[in-house]
Each structure stands twice: as C-alpha cells, then as structure tokens.
Coordinates of C-alpha atoms in Angstrom, one line a residue:
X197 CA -75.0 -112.1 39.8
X198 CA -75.1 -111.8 36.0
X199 CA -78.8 -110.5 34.3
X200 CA -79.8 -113.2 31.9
X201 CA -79.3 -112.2 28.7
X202 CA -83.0 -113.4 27.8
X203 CA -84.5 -111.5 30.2
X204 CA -82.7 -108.4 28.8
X205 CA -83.8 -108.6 25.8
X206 CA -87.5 -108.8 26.4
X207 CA -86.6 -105.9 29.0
X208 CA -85.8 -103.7 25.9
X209 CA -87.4 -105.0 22.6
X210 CA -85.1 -104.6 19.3
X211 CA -86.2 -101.7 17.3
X212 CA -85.9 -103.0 13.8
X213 CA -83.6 -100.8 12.0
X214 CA -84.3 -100.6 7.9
X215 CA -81.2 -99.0 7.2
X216 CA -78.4 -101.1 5.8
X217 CA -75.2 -102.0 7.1
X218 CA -73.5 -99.3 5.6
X219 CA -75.9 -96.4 6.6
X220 CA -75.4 -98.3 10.5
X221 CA -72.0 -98.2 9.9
X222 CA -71.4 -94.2 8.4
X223 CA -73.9 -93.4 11.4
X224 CA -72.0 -94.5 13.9
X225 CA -71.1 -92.7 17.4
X226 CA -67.5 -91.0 17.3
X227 CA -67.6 -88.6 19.9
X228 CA -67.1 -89.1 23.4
X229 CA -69.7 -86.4 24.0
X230 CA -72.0 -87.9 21.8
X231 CA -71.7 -91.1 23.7
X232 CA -72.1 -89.7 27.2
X233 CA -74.7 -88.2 26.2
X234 CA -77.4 -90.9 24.5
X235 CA -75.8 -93.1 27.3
X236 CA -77.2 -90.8 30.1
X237 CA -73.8 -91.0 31.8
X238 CA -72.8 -87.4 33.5
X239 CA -69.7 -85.2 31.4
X240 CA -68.5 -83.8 34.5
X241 CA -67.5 -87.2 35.8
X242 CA -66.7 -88.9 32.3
X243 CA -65.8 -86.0 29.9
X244 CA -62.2 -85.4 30.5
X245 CA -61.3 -88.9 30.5
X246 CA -62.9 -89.8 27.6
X247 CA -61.3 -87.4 25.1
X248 CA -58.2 -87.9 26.6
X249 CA -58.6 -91.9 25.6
X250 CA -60.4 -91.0 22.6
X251 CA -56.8 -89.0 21.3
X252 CA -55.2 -91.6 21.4
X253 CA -57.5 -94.5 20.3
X254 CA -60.6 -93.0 18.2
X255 CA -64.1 -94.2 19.7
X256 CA -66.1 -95.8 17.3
X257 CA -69.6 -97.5 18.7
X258 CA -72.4 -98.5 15.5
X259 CA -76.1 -97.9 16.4
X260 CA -77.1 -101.2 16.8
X261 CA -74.4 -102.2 19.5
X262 CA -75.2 -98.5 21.5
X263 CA -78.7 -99.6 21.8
X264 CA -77.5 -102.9 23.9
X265 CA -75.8 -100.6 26.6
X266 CA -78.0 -100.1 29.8
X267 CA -78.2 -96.0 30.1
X268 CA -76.9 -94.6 32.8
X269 CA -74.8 -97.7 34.0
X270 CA -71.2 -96.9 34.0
X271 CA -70.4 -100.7 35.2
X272 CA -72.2 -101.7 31.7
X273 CA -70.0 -104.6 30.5
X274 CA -70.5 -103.2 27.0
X275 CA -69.7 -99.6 27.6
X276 CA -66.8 -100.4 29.5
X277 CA -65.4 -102.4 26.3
X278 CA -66.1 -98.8 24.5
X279 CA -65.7 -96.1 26.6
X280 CA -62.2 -94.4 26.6
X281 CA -60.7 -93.3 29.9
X282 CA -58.0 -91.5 31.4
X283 CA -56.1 -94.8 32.1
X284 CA -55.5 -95.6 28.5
X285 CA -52.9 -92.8 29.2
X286 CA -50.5 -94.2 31.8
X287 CA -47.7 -95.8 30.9
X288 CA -47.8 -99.8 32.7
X289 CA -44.6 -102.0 32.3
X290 CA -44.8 -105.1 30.3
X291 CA -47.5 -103.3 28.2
X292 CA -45.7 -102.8 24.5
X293 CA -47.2 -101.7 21.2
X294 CA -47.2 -104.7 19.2
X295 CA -46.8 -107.6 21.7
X296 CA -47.5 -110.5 18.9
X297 CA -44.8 -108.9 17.1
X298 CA -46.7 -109.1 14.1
X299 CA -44.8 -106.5 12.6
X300 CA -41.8 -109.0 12.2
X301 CA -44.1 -111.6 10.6
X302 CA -45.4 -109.2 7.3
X303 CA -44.2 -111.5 4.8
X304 CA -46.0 -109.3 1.5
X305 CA -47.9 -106.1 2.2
X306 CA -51.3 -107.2 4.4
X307 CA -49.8 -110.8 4.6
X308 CA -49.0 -112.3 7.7
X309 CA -47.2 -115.5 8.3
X310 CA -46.8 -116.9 11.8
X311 CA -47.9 -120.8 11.3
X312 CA -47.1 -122.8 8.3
X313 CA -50.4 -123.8 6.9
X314 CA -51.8 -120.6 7.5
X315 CA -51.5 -117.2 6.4
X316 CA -53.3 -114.3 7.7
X317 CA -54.8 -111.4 5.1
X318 CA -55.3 -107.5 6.2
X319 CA -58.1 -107.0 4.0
X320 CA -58.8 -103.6 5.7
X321 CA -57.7 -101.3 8.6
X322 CA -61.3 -100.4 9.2
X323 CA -63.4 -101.8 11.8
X324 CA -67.2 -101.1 13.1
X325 CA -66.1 -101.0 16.2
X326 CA -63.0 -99.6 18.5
X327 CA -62.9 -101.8 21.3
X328 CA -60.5 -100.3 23.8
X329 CA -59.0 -103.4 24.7
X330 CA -57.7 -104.2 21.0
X331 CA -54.3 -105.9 20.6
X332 CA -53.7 -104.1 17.4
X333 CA -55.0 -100.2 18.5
X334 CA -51.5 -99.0 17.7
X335 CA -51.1 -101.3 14.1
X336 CA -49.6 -98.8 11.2
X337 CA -52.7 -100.2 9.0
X338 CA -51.6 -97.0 6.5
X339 CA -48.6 -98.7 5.8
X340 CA -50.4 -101.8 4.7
X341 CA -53.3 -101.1 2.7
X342 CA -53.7 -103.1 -0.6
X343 CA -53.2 -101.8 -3.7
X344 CA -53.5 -103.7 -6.8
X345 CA -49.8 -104.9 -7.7
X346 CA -49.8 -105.7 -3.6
X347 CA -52.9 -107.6 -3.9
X348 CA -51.1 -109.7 -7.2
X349 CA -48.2 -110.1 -4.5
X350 CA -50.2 -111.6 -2.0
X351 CA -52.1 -114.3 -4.4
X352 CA -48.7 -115.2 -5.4
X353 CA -47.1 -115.6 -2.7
X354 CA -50.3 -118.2 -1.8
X355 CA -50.1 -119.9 -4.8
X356 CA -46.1 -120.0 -4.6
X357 CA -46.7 -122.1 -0.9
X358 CA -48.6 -125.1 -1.7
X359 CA -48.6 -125.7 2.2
X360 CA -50.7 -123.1 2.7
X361 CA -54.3 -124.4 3.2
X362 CA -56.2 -121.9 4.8
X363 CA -56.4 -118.1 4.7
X364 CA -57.7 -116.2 7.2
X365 CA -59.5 -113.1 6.8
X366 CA -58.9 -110.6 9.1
X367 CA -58.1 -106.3 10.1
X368 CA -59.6 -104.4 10.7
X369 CA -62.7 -106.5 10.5
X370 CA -62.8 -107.8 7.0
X371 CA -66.7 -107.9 7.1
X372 CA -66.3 -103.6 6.8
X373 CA -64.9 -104.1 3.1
X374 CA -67.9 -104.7 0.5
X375 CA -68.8 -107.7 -1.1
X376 CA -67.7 -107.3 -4.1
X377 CA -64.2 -106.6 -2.7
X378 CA -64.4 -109.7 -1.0
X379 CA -66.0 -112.0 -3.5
X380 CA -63.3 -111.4 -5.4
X381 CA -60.4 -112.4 -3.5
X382 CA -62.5 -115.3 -2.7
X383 CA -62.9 -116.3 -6.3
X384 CA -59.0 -115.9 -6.5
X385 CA -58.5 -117.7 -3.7
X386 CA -60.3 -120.7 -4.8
X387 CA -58.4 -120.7 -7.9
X388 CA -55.5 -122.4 -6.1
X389 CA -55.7 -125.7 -5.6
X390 CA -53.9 -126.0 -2.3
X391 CA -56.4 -123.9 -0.3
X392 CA -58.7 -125.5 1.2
X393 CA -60.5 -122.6 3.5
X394 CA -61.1 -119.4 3.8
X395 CA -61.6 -118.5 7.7
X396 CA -63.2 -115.0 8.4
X397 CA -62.0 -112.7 11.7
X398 CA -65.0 -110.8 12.6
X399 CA -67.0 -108.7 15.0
X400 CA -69.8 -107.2 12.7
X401 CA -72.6 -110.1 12.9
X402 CA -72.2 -109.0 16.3
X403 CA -72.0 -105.5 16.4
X404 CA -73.9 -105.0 13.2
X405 CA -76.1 -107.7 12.6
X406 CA -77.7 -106.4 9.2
X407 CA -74.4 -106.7 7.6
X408 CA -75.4 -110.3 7.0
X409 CA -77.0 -109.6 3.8
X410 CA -77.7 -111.3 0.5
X411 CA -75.1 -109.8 -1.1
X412 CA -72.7 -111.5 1.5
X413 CA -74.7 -114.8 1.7
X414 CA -74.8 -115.2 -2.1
X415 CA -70.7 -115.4 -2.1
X416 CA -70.1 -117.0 0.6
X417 CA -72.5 -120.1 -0.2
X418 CA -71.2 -120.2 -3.5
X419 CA -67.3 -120.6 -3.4
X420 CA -65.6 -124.1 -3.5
X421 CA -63.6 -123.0 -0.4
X422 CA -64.9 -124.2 3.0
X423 CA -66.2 -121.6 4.9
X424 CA -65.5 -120.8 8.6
X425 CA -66.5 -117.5 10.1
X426 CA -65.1 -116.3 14.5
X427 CA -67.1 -113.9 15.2
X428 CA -66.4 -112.0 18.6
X429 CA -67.8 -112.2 21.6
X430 CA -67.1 -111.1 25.0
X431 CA -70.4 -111.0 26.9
X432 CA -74.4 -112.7 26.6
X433 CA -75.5 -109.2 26.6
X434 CA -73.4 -108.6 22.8
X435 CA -76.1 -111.9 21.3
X436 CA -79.4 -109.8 21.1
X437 CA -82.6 -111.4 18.9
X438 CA -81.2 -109.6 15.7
X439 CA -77.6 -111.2 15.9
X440 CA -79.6 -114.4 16.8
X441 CA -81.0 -114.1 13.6
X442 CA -78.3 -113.2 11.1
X443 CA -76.2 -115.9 13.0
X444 CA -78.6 -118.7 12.0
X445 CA -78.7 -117.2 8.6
X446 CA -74.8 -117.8 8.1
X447 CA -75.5 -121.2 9.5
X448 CA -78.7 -122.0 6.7
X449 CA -75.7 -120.6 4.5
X450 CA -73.0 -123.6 5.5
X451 CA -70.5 -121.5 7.2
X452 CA -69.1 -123.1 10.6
X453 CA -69.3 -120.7 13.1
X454 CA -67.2 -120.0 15.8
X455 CA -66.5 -117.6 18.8
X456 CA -63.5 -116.2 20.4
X457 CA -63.7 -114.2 23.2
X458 CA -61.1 -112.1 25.4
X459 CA -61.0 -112.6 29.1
X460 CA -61.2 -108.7 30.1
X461 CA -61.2 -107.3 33.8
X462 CA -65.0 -105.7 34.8
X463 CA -66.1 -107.5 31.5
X464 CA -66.4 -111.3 31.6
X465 CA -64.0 -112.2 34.4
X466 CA -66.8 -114.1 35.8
X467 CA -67.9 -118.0 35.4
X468 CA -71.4 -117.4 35.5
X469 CA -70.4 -115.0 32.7
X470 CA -68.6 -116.9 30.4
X471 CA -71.1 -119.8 30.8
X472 CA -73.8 -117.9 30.0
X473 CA -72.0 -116.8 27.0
X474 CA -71.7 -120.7 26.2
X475 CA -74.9 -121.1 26.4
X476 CA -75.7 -118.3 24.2
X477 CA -73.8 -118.8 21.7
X478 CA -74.7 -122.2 21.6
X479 CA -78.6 -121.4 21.2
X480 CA -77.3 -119.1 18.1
X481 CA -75.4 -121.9 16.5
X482 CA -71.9 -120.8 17.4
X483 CA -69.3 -122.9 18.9
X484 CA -67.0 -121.8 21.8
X485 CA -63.9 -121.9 19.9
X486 CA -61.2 -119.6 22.0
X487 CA -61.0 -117.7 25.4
X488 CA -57.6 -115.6 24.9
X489 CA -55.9 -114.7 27.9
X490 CA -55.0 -110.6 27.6
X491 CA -52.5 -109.2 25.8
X492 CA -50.4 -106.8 27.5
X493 CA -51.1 -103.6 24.4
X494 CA -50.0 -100.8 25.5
X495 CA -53.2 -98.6 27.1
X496 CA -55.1 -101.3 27.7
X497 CA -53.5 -102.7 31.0
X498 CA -57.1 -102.1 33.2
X499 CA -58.8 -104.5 31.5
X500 CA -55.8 -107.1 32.0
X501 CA -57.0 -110.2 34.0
X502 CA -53.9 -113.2 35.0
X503 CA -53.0 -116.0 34.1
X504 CA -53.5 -117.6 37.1
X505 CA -57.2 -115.8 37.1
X506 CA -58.0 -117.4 33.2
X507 CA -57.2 -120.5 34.8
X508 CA -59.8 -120.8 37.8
X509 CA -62.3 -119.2 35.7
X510 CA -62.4 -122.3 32.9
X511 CA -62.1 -124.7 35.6
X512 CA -65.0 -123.5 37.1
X513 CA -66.6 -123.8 33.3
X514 CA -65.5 -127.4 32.9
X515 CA -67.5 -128.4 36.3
X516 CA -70.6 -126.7 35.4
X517 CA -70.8 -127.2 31.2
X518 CA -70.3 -129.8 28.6
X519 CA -67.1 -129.9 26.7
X520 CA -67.9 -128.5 23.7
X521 CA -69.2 -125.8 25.3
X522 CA -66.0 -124.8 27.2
X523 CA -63.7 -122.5 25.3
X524 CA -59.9 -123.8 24.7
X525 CA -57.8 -120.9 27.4
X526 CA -55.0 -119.9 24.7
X527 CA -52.2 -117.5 24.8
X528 CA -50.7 -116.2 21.7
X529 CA -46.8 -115.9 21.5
X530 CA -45.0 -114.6 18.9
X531 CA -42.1 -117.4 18.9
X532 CA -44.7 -120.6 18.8
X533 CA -46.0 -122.5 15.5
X534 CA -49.7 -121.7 17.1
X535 CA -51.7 -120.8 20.1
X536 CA -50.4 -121.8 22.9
X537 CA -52.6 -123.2 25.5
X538 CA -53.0 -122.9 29.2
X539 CA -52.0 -125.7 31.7
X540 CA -55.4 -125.6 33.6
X541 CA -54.0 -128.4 36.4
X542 CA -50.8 -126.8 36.5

C-alpha cells in the first residue's frame, strides 16, 4: 500500500535551502560511496554494484532530490530510479543503445526531426540528475554540442521550414543551461513567424525546485511564443512542498504545465501509484500528459515493465479517476509521425 505523499512530507519537513540552483546543482552527490553513505544503506551489500553501474552510467543525485529518499530503505522508489547496480552490466536481448534511433533523425547538429511540425533542440548534454533508466544514457552528446555557426545552422534550418510550429526544448535537461543562454534562443526563436511554441523537456522543477528563479520567470513570461513546460515525474514522493511551490510559480507565469512519466518496474508499476501521482500533480497545477511504456536501452532492462502490464495498470486508472487525470499510455517508435498509443481494450 503506497505512503501518501502528504503524510510524507509532514513526516520530514523541507529544510529550506538558500543556496541557488547552481550551488544545488555543483553540490550534487557523484559517488556511489557518497550516496550509500548519507543514505544509511550498508557498502558491503551495495558497494560493488554500484561502481560497477556507476562506470558505466555516472551517478548524479542534487541535494534537494537526496533529501526525499527514505534512509536506509533500499526499496525507496526514488533511490532505486538513482542507485546503480550490478544489473546495469548484463547484456538483455532486445535491449540496444539507441532504440528511438534518434541518431538517424539529427537533421543539423542538436536538431532532431522525427514529426513534421516539430523539431526537437539538444540545448545541452547535461542533466541534474542521472536517472538509471534513461533512454538516452548511452547518447554521444560530445558529438552534438552547439557551437555558434551550429547554432546559426539550426535557426535556419527553422526558419527555412515554415511547417515547423513548435520547438521543443530538450537534453540533457535544457533547464541545466543558464538563462541567458536560453533567453536567447528564445528571442530568436520568436523571430520567426511560423513558430508558434516553444515546449520545454524537463526534470529540474522537480529535482531542483529553486531553479525556478526570476531570472527564468522573467524570460519566459515575456516572449511572444506560447509556453509549455513537461516536467518529469515518476512517483508522489518526487512533488515535495518546495516543487509544489515553484510549480505554481510557473503557472502565475502562464506556462502550461504538463507531466510525463515512465512506467518503471519497483517504481510506479502500481495503480494506487500512478493515481496518486494524478492527484498530485493535479493539486500542483500540472496535467497528466504522458505515461511512456519502457524503452528497451540497453542496461536498463530491470526496471522494464510490459506492455500488456501498462495496459491493466491505466485501466485500472480510468475506473478510479477522471479523464483528465489519466495519462495517454504511449509508445515511441522510431518509424511513426508521433507517439504511438496503446490499444487499452485490445
């Protein structure tokens, strides 16, 4: 039976950090000993696992996200999204590298096309947060980082396809780049007339909360561009009083919020789960936008749940919530012009 998320909160009041996002961000844990050990969780047991994971897919956790993890839990729904293990080193068939194939859709450098009125922008490789279950642990981001003539490539390439209408943001986590960065592809993005929206991919209101700052606010409220922000959530326990806060700030702001979460094996595989996430989210002014059945990356095959799993588990969310609080069940396939989603009544 899932712990409400309200009552674990109030279990373990939010200590009010002062630092700023980027202080959270520089401070955050990278070691697998490090982690074991403000988590209470024994090395013997843990150690050798860990760093063997951690080679292969560096462990990143920020401050404000450790401090939502029950010590000395190892079932923690958050931990496990964080905590490398030995199984991220066996080889599983069906599990690839790159199984959107994105690499096939880099149409400039850090531009994706897969849909037509779309395009997708790598704005940075960097993210607050290594969860181990990410479909793009094994991206070459080195091989796509922007430089100046790539960025003038990109705009026009934009402004060259006038169906383009909306670009997303995404990474990495875009939110990691500063605001000046980003206020100024913003500004160039309004400047053509065929985009309509700018959509932001993003895990840091979540995992860092205080990164919803004025600086961010101030250009996001003031571009002609529609604004529409997915964050990332997986679990109740991830929307803690602070993210409740910097949420409804984004909302005072007029940016659209959305979530998208990631069904995930010893996570959220659970209806009483994902409806309390509905709920949640919902009492933070975020819509349930996406539920992603797993993608089969390569060293993240323990956390994979079915299909046929996905499917009882939102049809057991459409018989206990309202619509709009029941997240579309989508998979993503490389050869389809969008997500593709999953016959429930099959």
């Amino acid at each position: 039976m899932i712990q409400r998320t309200a009552t674990r909160i109030e279990a373990r009041p939010v200590d009010r950090d002062t630092r700023s996002w980027q202080q959270l961000l520089s401070a955050s844990v990278t070691t697998p000993e490090d982690l074991l050990r403000r988590l209470r969780l024994d090395p013997a047991i843990w150690l050798s696992g860990a760093t063997e994971g951690h080679r292969l897919f560096p462990l990143r956790v920020p401050e404000p996200y450790l401090q939502r993890i029950v010590p000395g839990d190892p079932a923690d729904p958050l931990l496990r999204q964080v905590l490398p293990l030995f199984a991220e080193t066996v080889a599983q068939s069906g599990f690839v590298r790159d199984p959107l194939q994105e690499s096939e859709s880099m149409q400039a450098t850090g531009l994706i096309r897969k849909y037509q009125s779309r395009a997708l922008l790598m704005v940075t490789g960097q993210c607050a947060i290594n969860c181990r279950y990410c479909f793009r642990r094994h991206f070459p981001y080195d091989e796509h980082r922007l430089s100046p003539e790539d960025r003038v490539e990109a705009l026009t390439t934009l402004a060259n396809d006038n169906r383009i209408n909306e670009v997303i943001f995404s990474g990495g986590d875009p939110l990691v780049a500063n605001d000046r960065l980003l206020s100024s592809w913003a500004e160039s993005l309004a400047d053509i007339s065929h985009i309509r929206r700018l959509r932001i991919h993003t895990r840091l209101p979540v995992v860092i909360p205080q990164r919803v700052c004025d600086s961010l606010l101030a250009w996001l409220s003031a571009s002609r561009l529609q604004m529409v922000m997915v964050i990332h959530a997986n679990h109740p326990a991830e929307l803690d009083n602070d993210t409740r806060l910097a949420l409804g700030r984004l909302k005072a702001a007029g940016v659209t919020l959305l979530n998208q979460s990631v069904v995930l094996k010893g996570v959220n595989d659970s209806a009483v789960v994902l409806a309390e996430l509905s709920e949640r989210l919902f009492e933070c002014g975020v819509l349930p936008y996406y539920l992603h059945a797993f993608d089969p990356v390569e060293g993240a095959h323990h956390f994979s749940v079915s299909d046929d799993k996905a499917r009882e588990l939102v049809r057991q969310l459409i018989a206990t919530l309202p619509g709009f609080l029941v997240p579309k069940l989508v998979r993503e396939l490389p050869d389809r012009p969008g997500k593709t989603p999953l016959d429930l009544f099959a």
